[in-house]
Coordinates of C-alpha atoms in Angstrom, one line a residue:
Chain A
X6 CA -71.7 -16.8 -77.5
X7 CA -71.3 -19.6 -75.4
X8 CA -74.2 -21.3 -74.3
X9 CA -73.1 -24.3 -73.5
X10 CA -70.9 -23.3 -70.9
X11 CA -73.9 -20.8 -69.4
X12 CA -75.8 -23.8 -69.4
X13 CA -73.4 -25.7 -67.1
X14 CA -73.0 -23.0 -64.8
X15 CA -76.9 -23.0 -64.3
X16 CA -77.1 -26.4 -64.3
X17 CA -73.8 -26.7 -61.3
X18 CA -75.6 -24.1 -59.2
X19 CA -79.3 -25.8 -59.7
X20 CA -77.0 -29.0 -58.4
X21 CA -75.6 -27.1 -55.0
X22 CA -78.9 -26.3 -54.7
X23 CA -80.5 -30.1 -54.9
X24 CA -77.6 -31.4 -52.7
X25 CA -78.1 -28.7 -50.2
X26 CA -81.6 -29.3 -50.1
X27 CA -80.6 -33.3 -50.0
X28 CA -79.0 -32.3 -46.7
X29 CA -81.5 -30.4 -44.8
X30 CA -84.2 -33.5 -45.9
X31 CA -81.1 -36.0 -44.5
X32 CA -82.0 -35.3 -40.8
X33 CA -84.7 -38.0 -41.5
X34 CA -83.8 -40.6 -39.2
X35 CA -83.9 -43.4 -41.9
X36 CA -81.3 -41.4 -43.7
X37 CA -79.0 -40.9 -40.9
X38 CA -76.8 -43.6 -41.7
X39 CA -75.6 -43.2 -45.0
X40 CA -77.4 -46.0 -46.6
X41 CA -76.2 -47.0 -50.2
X42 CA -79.2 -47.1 -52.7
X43 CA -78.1 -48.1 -55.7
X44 CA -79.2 -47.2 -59.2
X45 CA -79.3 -49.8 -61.4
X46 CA -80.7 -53.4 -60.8
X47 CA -78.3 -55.6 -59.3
X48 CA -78.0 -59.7 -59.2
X49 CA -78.4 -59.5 -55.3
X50 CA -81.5 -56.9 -55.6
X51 CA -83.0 -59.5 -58.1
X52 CA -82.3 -62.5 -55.7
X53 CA -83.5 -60.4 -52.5
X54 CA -86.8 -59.6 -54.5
X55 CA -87.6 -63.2 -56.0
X56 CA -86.9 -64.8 -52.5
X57 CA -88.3 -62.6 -50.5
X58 CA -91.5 -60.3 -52.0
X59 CA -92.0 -62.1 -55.5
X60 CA -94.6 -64.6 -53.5
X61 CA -96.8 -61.8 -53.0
X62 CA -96.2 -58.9 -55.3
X63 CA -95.7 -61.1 -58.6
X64 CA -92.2 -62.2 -60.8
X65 CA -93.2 -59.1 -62.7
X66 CA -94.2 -56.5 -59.5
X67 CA -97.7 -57.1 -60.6
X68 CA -99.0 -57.6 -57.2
X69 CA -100.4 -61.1 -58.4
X70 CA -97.9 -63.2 -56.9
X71 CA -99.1 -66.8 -56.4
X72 CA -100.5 -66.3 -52.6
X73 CA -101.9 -62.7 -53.6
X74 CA -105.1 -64.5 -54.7
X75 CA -107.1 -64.4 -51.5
X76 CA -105.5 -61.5 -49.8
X77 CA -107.1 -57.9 -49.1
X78 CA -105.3 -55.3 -49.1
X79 CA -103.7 -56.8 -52.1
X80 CA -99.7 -56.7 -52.1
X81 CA -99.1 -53.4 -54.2
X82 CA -99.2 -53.7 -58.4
X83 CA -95.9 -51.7 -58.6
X84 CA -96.4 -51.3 -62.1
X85 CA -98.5 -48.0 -62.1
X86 CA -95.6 -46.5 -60.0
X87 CA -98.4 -45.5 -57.5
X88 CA -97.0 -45.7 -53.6
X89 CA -99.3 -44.7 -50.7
X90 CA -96.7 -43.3 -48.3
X91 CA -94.5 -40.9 -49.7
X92 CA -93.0 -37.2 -48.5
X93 CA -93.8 -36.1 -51.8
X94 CA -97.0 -34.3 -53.7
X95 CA -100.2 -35.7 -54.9
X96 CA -99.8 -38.5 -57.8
X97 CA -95.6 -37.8 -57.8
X98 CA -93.2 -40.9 -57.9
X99 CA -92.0 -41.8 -54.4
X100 CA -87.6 -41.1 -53.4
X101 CA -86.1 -43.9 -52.8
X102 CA -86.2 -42.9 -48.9
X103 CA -89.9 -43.4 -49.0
X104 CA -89.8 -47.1 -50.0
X105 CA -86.7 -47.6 -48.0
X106 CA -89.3 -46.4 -45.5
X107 CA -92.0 -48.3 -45.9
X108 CA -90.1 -51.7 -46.8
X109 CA -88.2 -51.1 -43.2
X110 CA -91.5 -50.6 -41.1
X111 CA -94.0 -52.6 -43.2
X112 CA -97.7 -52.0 -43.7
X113 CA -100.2 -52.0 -40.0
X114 CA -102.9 -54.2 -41.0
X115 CA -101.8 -56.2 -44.0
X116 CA -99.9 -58.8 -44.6
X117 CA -96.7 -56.7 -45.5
X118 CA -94.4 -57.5 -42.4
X119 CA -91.8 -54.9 -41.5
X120 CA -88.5 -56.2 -43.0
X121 CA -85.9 -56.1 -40.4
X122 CA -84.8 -60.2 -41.2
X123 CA -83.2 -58.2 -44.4
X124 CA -80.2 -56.5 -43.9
X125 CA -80.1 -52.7 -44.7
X126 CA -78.1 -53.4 -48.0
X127 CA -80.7 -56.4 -48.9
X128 CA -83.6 -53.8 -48.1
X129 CA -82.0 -51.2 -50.3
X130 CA -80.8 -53.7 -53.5
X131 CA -84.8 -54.4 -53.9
X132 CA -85.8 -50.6 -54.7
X133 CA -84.4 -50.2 -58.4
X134 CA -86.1 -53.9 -58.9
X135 CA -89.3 -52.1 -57.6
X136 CA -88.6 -49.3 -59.9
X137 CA -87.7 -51.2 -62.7
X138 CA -91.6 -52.7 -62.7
X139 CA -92.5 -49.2 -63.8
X140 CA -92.5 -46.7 -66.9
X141 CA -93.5 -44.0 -64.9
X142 CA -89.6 -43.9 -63.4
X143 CA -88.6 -43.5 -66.8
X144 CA -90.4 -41.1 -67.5
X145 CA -91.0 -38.8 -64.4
X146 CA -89.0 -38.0 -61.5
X147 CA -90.0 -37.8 -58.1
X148 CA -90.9 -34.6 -56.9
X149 CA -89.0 -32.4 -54.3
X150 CA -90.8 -33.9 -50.6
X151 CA -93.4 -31.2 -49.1
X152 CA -92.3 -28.5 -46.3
X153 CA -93.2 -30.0 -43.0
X154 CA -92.9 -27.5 -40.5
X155 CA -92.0 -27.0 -37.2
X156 CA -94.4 -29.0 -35.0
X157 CA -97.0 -26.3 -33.0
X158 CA -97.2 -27.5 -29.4
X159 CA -100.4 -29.8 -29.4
X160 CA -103.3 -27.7 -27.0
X161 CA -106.9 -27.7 -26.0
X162 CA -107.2 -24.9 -28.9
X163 CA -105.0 -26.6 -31.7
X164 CA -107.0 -30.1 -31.3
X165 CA -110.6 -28.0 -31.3
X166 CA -108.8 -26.0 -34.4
X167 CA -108.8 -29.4 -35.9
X168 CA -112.1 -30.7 -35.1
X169 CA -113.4 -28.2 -36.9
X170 CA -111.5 -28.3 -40.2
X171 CA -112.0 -32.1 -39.8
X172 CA -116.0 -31.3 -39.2
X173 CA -116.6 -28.3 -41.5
X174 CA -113.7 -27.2 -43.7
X175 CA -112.3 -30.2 -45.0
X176 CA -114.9 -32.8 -44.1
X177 CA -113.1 -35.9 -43.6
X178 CA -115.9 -37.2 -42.1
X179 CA -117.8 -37.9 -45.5
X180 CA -115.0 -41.0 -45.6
X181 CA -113.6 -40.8 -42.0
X182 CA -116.9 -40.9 -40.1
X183 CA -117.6 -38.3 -37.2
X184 CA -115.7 -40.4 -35.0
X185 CA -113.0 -41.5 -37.3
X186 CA -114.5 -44.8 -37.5
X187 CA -113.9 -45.3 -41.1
X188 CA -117.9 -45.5 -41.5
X189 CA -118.0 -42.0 -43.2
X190 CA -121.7 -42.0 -45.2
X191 CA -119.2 -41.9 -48.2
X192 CA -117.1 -44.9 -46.8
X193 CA -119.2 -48.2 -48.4
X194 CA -118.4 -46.8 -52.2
X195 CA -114.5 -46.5 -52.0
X196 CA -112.3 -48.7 -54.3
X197 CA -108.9 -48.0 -55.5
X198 CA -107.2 -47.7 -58.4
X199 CA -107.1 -51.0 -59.2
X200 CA -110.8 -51.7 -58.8
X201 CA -110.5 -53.2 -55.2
X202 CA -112.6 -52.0 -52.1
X203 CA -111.1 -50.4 -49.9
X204 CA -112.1 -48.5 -46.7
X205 CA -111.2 -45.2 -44.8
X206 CA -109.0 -45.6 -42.2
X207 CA -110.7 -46.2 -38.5
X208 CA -108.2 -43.8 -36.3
X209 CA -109.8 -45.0 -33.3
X210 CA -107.6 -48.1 -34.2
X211 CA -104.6 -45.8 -34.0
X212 CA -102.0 -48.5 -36.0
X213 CA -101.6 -45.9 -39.2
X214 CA -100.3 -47.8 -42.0
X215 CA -98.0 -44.6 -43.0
X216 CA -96.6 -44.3 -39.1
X217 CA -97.8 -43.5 -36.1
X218 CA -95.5 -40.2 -35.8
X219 CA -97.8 -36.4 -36.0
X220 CA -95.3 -35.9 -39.0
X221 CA -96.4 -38.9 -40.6
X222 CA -100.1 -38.2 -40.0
X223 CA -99.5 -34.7 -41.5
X224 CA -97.5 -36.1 -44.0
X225 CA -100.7 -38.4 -45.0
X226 CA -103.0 -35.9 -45.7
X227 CA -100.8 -33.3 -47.3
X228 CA -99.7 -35.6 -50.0
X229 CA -102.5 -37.9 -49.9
X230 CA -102.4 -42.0 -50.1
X231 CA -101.7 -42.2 -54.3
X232 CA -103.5 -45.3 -55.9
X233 CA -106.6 -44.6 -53.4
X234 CA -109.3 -42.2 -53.0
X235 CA -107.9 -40.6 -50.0
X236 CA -106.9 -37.0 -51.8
X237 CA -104.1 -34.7 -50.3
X238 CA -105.5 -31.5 -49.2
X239 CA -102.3 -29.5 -50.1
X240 CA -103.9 -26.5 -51.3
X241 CA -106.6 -26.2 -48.5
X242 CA -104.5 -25.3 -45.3
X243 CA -101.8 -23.4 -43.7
X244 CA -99.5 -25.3 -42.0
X245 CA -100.6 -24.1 -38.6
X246 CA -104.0 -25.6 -39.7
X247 CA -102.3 -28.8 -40.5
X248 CA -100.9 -29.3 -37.4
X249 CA -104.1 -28.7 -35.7
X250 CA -105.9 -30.8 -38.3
X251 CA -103.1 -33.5 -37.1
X252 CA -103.7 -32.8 -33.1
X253 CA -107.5 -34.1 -33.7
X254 CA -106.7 -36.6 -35.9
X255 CA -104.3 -38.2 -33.0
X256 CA -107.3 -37.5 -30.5
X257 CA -109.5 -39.4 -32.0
X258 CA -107.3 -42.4 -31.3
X259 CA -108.7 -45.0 -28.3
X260 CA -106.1 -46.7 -26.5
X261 CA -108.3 -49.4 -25.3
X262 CA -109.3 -49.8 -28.9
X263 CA -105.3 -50.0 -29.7
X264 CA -105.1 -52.9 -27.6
X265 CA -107.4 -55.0 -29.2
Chain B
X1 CA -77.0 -11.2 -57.0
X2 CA -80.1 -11.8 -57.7
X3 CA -80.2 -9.8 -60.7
X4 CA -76.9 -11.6 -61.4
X5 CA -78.8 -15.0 -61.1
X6 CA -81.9 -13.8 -63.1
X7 CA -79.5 -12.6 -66.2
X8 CA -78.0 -16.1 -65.9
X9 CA -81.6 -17.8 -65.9
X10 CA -82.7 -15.6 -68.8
X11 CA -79.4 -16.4 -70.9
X12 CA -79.9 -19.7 -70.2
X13 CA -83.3 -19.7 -71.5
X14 CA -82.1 -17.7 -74.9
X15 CA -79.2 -19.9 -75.9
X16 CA -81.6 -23.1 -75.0
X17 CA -84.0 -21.7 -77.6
X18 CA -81.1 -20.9 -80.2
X19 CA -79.8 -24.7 -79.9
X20 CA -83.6 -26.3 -80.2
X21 CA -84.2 -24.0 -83.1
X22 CA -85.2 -27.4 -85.1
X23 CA -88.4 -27.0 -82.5
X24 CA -89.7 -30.3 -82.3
X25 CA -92.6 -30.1 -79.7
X26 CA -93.4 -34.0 -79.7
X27 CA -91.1 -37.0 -80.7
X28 CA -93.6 -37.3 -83.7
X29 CA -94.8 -33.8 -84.2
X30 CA -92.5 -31.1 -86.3
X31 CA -93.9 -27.8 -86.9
X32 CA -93.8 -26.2 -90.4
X33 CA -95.0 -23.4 -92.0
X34 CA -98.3 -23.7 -93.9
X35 CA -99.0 -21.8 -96.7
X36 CA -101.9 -23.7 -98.9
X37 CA -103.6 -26.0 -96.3
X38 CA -106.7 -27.1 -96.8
X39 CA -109.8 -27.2 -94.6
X40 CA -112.3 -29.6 -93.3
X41 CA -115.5 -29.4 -91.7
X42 CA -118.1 -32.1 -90.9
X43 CA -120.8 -33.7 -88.7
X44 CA -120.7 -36.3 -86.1
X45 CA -124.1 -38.1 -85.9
X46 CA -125.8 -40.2 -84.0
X47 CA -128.5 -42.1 -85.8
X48 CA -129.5 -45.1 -83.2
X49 CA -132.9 -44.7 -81.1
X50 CA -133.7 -41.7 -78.9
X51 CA -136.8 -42.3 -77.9
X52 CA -135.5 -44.0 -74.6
X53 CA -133.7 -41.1 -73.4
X54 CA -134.8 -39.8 -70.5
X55 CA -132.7 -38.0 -67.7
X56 CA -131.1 -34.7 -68.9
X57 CA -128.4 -34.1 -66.4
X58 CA -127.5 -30.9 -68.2
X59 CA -131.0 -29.5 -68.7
X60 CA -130.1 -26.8 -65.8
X61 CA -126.5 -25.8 -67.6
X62 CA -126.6 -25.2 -70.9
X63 CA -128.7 -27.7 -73.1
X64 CA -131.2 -26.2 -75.5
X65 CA -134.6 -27.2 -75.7
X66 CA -133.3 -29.0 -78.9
X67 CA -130.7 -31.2 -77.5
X68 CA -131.8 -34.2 -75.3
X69 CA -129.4 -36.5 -73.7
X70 CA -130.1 -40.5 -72.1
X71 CA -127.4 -39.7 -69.5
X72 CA -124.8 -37.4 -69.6
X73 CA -122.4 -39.4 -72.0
X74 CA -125.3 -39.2 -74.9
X75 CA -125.7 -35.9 -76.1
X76 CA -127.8 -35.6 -79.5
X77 CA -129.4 -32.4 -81.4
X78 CA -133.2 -34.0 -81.8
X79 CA -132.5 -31.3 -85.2
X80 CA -130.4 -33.2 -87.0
X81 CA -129.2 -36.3 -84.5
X82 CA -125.3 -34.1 -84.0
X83 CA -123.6 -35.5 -81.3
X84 CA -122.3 -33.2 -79.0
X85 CA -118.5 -33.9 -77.3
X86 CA -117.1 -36.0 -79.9
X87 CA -113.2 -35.2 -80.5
X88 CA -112.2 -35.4 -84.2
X89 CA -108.7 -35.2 -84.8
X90 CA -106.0 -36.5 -87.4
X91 CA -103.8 -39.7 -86.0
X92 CA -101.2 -39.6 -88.2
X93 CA -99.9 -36.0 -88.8
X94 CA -96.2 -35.5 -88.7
X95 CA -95.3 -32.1 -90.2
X96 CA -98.1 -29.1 -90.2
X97 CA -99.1 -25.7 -88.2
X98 CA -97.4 -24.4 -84.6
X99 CA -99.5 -26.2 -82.2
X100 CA -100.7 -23.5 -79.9
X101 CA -100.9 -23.8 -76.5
X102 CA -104.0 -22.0 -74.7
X103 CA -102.5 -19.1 -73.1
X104 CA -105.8 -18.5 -71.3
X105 CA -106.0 -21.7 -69.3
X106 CA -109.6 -24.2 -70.0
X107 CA -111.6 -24.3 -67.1
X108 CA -113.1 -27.7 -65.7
X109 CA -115.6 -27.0 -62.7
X110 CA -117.2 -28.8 -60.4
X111 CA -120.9 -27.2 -60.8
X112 CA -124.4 -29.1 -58.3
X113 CA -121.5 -32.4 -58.3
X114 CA -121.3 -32.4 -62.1
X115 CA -117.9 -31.6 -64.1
X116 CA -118.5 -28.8 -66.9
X117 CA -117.6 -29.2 -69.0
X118 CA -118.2 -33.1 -69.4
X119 CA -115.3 -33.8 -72.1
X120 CA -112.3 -31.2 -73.0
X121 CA -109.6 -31.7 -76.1
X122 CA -106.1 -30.2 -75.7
X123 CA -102.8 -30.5 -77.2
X124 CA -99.9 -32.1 -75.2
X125 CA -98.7 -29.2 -72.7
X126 CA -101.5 -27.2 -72.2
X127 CA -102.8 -26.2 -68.9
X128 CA -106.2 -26.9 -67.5
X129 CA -107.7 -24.9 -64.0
X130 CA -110.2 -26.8 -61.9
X131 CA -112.6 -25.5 -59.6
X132 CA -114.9 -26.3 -57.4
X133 CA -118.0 -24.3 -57.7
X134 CA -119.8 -25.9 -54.8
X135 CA -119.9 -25.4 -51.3
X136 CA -119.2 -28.5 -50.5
X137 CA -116.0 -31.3 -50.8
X138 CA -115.1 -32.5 -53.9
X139 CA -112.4 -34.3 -54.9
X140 CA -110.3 -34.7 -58.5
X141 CA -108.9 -37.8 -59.2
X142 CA -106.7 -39.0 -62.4
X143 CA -105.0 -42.7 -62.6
X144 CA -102.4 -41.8 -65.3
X145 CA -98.9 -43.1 -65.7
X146 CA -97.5 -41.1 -68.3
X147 CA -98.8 -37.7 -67.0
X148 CA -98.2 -37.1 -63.3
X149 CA -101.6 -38.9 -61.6
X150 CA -103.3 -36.4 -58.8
X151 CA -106.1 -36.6 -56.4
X152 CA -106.9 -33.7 -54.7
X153 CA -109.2 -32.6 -52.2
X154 CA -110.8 -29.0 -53.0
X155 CA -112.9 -26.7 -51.0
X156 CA -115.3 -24.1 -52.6
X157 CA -113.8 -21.8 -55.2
X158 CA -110.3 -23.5 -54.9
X159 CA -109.0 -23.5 -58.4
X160 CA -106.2 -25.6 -58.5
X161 CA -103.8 -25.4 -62.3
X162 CA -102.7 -28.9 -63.9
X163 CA -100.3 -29.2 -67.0
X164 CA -100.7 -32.5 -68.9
X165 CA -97.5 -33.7 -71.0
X166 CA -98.6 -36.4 -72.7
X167 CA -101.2 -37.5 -75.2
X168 CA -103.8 -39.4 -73.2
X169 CA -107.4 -39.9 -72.8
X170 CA -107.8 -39.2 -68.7
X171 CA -110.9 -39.7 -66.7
X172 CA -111.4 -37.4 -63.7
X173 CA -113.5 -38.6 -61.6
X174 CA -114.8 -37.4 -57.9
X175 CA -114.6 -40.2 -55.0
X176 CA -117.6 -38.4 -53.2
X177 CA -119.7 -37.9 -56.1
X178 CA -119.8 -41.2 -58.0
X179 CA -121.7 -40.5 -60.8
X180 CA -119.8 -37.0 -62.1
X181 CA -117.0 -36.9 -63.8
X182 CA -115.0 -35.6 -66.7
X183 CA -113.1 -36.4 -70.0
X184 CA -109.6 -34.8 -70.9
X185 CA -108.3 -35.7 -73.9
X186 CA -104.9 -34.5 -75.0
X187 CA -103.3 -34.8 -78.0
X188 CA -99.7 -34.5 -79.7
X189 CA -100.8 -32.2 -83.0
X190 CA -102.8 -29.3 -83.4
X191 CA -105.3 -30.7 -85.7
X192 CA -108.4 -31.3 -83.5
X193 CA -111.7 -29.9 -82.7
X194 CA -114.9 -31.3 -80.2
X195 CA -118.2 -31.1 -81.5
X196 CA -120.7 -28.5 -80.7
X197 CA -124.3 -29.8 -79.7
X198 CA -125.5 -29.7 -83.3
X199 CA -122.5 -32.2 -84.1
X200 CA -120.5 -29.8 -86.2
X201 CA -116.3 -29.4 -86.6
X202 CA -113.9 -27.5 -88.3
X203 CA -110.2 -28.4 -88.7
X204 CA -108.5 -25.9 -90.9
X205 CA -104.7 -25.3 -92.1
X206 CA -104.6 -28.6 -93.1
X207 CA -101.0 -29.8 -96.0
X208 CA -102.2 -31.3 -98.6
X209 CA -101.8 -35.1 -98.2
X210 CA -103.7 -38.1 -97.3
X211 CA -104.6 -38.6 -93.5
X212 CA -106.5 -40.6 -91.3
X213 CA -109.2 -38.7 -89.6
X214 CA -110.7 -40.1 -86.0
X215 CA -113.9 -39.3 -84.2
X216 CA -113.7 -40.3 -80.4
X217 CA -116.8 -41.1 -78.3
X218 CA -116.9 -42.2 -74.6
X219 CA -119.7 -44.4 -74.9
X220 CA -120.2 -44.9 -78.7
X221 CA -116.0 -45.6 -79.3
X222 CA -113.6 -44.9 -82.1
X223 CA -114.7 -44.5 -86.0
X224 CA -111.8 -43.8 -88.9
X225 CA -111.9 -42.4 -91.7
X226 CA -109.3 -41.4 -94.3
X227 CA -109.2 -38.2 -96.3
X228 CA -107.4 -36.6 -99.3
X229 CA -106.7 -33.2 -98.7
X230 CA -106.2 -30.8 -101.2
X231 CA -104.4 -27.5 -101.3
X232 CA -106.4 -24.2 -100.0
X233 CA -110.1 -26.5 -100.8
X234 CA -112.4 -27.3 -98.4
X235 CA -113.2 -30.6 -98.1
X236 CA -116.6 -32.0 -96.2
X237 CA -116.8 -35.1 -94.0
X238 CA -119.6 -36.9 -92.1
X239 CA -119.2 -39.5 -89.0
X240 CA -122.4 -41.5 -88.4
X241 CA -122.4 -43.5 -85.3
X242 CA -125.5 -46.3 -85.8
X243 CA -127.5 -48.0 -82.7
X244 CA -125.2 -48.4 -79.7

């Protein structure tokens, strides 16, 4: 018997597999351009993350860096591993894609600017430091990023398709509020994981923290904000319904509210 | 192909077993065959006050006339003051039975915004279904490291499967419903058992040896004890949990 060598013929094929999977998930804009993420911590990662983020998010990636004090949202404790805008499932680790991500466009609505002053390389030498805050990297690995399908052509019917899984299915409204004013009746009692309050999101506003993009909004529901109370409904719809769920969610933004 | 790829998969599997043959579930848990382990049983009390309790949030489920309970983290047999949903297990066993995962999956539902049951015990692997009984919204949420964290948004009758890994005591809790939610405590060994409402335990195919015996509360805390057990006897043992 040899099962070594079955083993490695399982494992090469389970490796054609992830690359070719890798590809189809490349198309992602950010991805485009080959960027380099490395690995392991480097000396210039290190010096980016000091310089630039340690202020806020702590020498340690605590989130209690030495201006934190005052601020709401708080700069993210990275040490639970928990990241709000991700591709992948409920309570999984982020890809390195997803912080790229989220480093690149910053937060709406908090102090965390987008980071365009940082070179792509700078950008990318921060994510192991990020990581390396964290047992959870060591001992999970980020799960596979959901199936977003191809976008259904936003219609009177798909956005009253929505309204009603927004109304009556799903009731985001308990958080959300009827008219996605983040004043939901369940909206005054939500903290996060770390104890702070923290409210639904008003969509009238319309500056989504995770992207303004109908694949980001569907993205946000589906695999849920981690670290908050706002769940990912993964189980609960087709994804016909989440694209209608997505249409009313965009509808309920007011441009002259955007402007503010 | 596909059969080609399954034969593949299934070798795969059978040679993996043949190398792991040492089957070490845990880093710190090897199983071994028993042959004259001893047995313990005991009681978990409560002995403080009961004469303030009041609200019975189970009284509709499945509390007896003879249970009473101050809220639903105090659950205590007015008979002989057992106290129900206390996990006893052993903290330092290294070598002993197979630990036997549930092949029938424990259920944890969401009943009238309440979790049922309020506290579960489960060795490291096993898998738990949750359900949502009520027509309503609820949500699940855990705020582990170790284990994979969730929070999940579930409609009536959705039953959604979760496998914890690690030993850890995890809080589910609901963000719509406040006050509810529910204890899962998972553990490395087999050698654990929750109370029943009268208080009692049982923790059997024990090696003989010395070992440190735990009792686990989520409002009344941790008591130790430690306990020589002796080949095939049974051996009796009694937690009492004063005024908290």
């Amino acid at each position: 018997m040899k099962p070594k060598a079955l083993l490695s013929k399982v494992g090469l094929w389970s490796a054609t597999a992830a690359a070719s999977a890798a590809l189809v998930i490349g198309i992602a804009p950010i991805t485009a351009k080959a960027l380099n993420i490395p690995t392991e911590v480097t000396e210039d990662g290190k010096n980016t993350y000091k310089k630039y983020c340690s202020a806020c998010h702590g020498e340690e990636g605590k989130g209690d860096g030495p201006v934190a004090r005052s601020m709401l949202p708080k700069p993210r404790d990275f040490t639970r591993g928990a990241y709000k805008f991700r591709t992948t499932p409920s309570g999984s680790l982020p890809t390195d894609e997803d912080i790229y991500r989220t480093i690149s466009y910053g937060v709406p609505n908090s102090t965390m600017i987008p980071w365009d002053i940082l070179t792509e390389q700078q950008r990318a030498s921060v994510i192991p430091v990020l990581k390396s805050f964290s047992e959870a990297f060591e001992v999970r690995k980020p799960e596979a990023p959901v199936d977003v399908g191809l976008e259904v052509r936003p219609t009177e019917k798909t956005v009253a398709e929505g309204k009603k899984i927004y109304e009556e299915k799903l009731e985001c409204w308990k958080c959300h509020g009827v008219e996605g004013r983040g004043d939901g009746p369940s909206a005054a009692e939500q903290e996060d994981d770390f104890g702070f309050p923290i409210k639904p999101f008003d969509f009238t506003t319309g500056k989504f923290k995770g992207g303004n993009s109908s694949r980001d909004v569907y993205l946000r529901f589906t695999t849920g904000l981690n670290g908050t109370p706002m769940p990912s409904f993964a189980k609960e719809l087709t994804d016909e319904q989440r694209w209608c769920l997505t249409h009313y969610v965009i509808s309920l933004i007011k441009p002259e509210e955007t402007s503010k | 192909m596909k059969q080609l790829l399954f034969l593949c998969a299934l070798f795969g599997f059978l040679s993996w077993n043949v190398i792991s043959s040492e089957n070490t579930l845990a880093d710190n848990y090897t199983e071994v065959e028993v042959k004259d382990g001893g047995t313990v049983v005991g009681n978990v009390k409560y002995m403080g006050d009961l004469t303030t309790l009041s609200l019975n949030l189970y009284a509709d489920f499945e509390l007896p006339e003879t249970s009473k309970s101050a809220t639903e983290k105090l659950i205590v047999s007015t008979v002989n003051n057992g106290l129900k949903y206390a996990v006893v297990s052993i903290t330092d066993i290294t070598k002993g039975k197979k630990k036997a995962i549930p092949a029938i999956h424990p259920i944890i539902d969401q009943q009238r915004n309440t979790f049922i049951p309020n506290v579960t015990a489960i060795p490291a692997g096993t898998t738990i279904d949750i359900l949502n009984g009520d027509e309503e919204l609820h949500t699940v949420h855990t705020r582990t490291v170790k284990n994979q964290p969730f929070n999940l948004g579930t409609t009536y009758k959705q039953r959604i499967s979760k496998t914890f890994e690690y030993p850890e005591t995890i809080k589910l809790t609901c963000d719509l419903h406040k006050k509810s939610y529910a204890w899962v405590v998972v553990l490395d060994n087999p050698y654990f058992d929750i109370t029943d409402r009268n208080g009692y335990f049982e923790i059997c195919d024990i090696p003989p040896g010395t070992y440190k015996f735990q009792v686990w509360h989520e409002e009344l805390g941790k008591l130790e004890k430690e306990v020589k057990i002796n080949p095939k006897e049974l051996s009796n043992i009694e937690f009492v949990y004063s005024q908290y």
